[in-house]
Coordinates of C-alpha atoms in Angstrom, one line a residue:
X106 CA 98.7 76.4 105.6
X107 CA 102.1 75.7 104.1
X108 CA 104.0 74.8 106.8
X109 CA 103.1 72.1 109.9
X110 CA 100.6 73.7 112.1
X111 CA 102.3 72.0 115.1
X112 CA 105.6 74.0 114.2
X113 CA 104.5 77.0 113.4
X114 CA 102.1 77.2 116.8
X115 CA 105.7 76.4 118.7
X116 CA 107.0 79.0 116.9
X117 CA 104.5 81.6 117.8
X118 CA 104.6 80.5 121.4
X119 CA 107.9 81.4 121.4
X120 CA 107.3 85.3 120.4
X121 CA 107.7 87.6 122.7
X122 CA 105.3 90.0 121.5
X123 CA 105.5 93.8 120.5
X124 CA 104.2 95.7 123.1
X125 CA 100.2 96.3 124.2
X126 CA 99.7 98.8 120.8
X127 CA 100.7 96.3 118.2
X128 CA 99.1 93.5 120.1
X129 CA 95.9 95.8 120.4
X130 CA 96.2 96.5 116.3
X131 CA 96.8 93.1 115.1
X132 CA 93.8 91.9 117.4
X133 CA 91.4 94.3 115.8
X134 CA 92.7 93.9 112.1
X135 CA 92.6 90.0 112.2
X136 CA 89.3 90.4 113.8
X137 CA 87.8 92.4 110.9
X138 CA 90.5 90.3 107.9
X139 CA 92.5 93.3 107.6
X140 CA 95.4 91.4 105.6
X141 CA 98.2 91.6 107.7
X142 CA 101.9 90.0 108.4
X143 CA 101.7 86.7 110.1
X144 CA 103.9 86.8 113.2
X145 CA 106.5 84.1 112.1
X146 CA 106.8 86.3 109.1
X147 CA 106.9 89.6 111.0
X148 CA 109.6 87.8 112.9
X149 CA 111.3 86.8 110.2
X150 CA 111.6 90.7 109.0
X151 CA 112.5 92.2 112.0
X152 CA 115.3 90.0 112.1
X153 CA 116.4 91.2 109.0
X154 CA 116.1 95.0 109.8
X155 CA 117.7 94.5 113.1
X156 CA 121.0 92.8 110.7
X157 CA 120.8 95.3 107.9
X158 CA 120.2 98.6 110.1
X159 CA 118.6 100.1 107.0
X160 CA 118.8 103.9 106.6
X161 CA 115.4 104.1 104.1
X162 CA 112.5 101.4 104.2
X163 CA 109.9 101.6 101.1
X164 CA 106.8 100.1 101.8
X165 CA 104.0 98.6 99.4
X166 CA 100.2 98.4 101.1
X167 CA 100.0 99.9 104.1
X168 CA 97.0 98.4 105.3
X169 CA 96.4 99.6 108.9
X170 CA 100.0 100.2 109.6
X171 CA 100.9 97.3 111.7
X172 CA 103.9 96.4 110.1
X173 CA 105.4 99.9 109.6
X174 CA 105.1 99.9 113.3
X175 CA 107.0 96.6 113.6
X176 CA 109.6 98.0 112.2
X177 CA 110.2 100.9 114.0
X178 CA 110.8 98.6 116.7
X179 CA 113.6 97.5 115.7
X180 CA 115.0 99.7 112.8
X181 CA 117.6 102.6 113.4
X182 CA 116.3 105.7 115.2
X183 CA 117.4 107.6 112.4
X184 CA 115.4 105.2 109.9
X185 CA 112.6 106.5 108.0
X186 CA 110.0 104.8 106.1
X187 CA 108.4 105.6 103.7
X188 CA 104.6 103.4 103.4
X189 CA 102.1 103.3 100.2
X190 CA 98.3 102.8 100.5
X191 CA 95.4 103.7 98.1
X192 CA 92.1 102.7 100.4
X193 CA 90.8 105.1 102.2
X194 CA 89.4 103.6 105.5
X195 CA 92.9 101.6 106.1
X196 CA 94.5 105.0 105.2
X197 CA 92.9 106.7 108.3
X198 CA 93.0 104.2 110.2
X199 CA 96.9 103.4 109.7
X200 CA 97.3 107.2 110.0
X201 CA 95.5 107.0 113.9
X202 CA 97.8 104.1 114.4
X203 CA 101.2 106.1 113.6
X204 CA 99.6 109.1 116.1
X205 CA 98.9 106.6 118.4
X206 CA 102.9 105.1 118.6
X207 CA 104.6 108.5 118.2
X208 CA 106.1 107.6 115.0
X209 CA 104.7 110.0 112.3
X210 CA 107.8 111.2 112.2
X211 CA 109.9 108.5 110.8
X212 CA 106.5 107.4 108.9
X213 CA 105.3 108.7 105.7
X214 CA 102.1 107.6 104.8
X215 CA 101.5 108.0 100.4
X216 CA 97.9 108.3 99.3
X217 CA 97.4 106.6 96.4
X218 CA 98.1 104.1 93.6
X219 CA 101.3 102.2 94.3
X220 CA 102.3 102.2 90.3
X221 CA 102.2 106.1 90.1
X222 CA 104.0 107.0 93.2
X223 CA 106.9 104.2 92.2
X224 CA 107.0 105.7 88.7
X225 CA 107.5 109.2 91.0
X226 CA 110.4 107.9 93.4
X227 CA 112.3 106.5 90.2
X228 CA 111.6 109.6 88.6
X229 CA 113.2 111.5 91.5
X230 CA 115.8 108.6 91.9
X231 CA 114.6 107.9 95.3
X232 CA 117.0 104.7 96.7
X233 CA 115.4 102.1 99.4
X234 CA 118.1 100.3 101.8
X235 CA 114.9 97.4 102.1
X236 CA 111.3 97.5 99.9
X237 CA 108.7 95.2 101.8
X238 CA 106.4 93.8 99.3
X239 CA 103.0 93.1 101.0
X240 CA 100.0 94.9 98.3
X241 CA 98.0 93.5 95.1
X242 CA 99.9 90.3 94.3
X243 CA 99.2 90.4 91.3
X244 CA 100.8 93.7 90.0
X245 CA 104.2 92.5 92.2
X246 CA 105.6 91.6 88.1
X247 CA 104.5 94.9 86.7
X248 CA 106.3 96.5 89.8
X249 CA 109.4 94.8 89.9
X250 CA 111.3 96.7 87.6
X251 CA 110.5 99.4 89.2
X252 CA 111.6 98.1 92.4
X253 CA 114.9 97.2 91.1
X254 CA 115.6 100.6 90.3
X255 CA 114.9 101.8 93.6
X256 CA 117.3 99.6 95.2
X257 CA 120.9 100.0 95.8
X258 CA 123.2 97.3 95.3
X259 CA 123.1 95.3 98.8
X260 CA 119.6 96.5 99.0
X261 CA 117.0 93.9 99.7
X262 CA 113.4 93.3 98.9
X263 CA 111.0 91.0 101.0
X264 CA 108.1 89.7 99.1
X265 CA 105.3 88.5 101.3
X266 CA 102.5 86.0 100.9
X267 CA 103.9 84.7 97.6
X268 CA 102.6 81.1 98.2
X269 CA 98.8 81.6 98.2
X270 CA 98.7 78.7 100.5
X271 CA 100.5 76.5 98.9
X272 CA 98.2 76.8 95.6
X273 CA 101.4 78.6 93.9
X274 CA 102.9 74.9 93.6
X275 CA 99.6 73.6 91.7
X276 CA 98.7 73.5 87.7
X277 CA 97.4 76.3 87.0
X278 CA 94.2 73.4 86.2
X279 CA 94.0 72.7 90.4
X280 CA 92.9 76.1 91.1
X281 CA 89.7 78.1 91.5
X282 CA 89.3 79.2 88.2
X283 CA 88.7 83.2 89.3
X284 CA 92.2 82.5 91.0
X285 CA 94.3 81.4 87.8
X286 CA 95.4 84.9 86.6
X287 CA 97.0 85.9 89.9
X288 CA 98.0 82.3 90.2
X289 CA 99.9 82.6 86.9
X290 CA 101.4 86.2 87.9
X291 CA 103.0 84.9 91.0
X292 CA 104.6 82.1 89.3
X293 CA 106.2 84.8 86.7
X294 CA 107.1 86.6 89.3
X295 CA 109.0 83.7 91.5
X296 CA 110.8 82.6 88.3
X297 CA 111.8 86.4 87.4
X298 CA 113.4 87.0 91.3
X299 CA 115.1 83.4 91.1
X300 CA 116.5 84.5 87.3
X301 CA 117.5 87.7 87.7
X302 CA 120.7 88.3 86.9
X303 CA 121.2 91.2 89.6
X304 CA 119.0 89.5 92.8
X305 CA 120.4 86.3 94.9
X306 CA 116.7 84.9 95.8
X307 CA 115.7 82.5 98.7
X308 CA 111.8 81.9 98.6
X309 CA 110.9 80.8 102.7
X310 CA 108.3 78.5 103.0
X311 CA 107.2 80.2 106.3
X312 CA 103.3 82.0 106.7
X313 CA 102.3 82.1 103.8
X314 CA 105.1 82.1 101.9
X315 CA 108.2 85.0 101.8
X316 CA 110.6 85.6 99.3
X317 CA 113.5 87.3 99.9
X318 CA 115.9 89.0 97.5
X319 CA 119.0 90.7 97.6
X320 CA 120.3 92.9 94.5
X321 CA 124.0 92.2 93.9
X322 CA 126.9 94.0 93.4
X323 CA 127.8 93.2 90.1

């Protein structure tokens, strides 16, 4: 863990929850490691939905749907987003969960590999107001260009899990050797959103790590 566990337990003691779906949801997907948003992380993005009011949310891994449906909480009612996932069983089961909540119809689910439906919304010039980041870390550099082209100036992209608990602040020697690839990719890709020439970057050491960008103006 990369922050104090004292703190972030406070913290969590302090949420108010999101109703007995999403409570029943993220019991059963921690239960079974289902990768999912930590709740001071989930926090942190709703807080930023709530400011931003986006019109068009792009989402990358799916998983079972419980953060798609955290954000319908507290996104516009005439938000839609727009969700990518390419395994199967999540796929079904994310698909039951967006029955389940009433929101298929500001939900699309996209079956598939993330890298071919991104190179189809920049084909069609699709534009995100926000892109939540949460898939394969290690592709998050090959996407990003991608990603840039999907937003609009103002738009913003949250990256989660971008600390691999705290190893992304290690040589590349104190890590797991089966980890150093992904390890190195993360790095590139911290040092490309802090760079950037169009994105304003502030990387959040809370969970497990969140980065969020914003693409400027000029």
């Amino acid at each position: 863990m990369i922050v104090n566990e004292r703190i972030t337990g406070y913290i969590r003691s302090l949420d108010q929850g999101d109703g007995p779906l999403c409570g029943e949801i993220e019991k059963k997907a921690r239960a079974e490691d289902v990768p999912i948003i930590r709740r001071e992380t989930a926090a942190l993005l709703k807080a930023i939905i709530a400011g931003k009011q986006p019109k068009k949310i792009l989402e990358v891994g799916t998983a079972v749907g419980y953060s798609a449906l955290l954000m319908c909480r507290v996104m516009p009612e005439d938000c839609h987003i727009t969700t990518i996932e390419k395994y199967a069983p999540r796929i079904a089961e994310a698909r039951k969960n967006f029955q389940k909540a009433g929101e298929e119809g500001r939900i699309t689910l996209l079956e598939g590999d993330a890298t071919d439906w991104l190179t189809s919304l920049c084909r069609d010039n699709a534009q995100f107001d926000l892109i939540f980041m949460d898939a394969a870390k290690g592709q998050y550099l090959h996407w990003l260009p991608m990603i840039l082209d999907l937003l609009p100036a103002g738009g913003i992209l949250f990256s989660d899990n971008v600390f691999q608990e705290g190893d992304i602040a290690q040589s590349r020697f104190a890590v797991e050797r089966r980890d150093r690839t992904i390890h190195k990719r993360m790095r590139e890709y911290l040092y490309e959103l802090t760079h950037h020439s169009r994105l304003q970057t502030s990387l959040i050491p809370i969970g497990d790590g969140a980065a969020l960008s914003v693409k400027k103006y000029s």
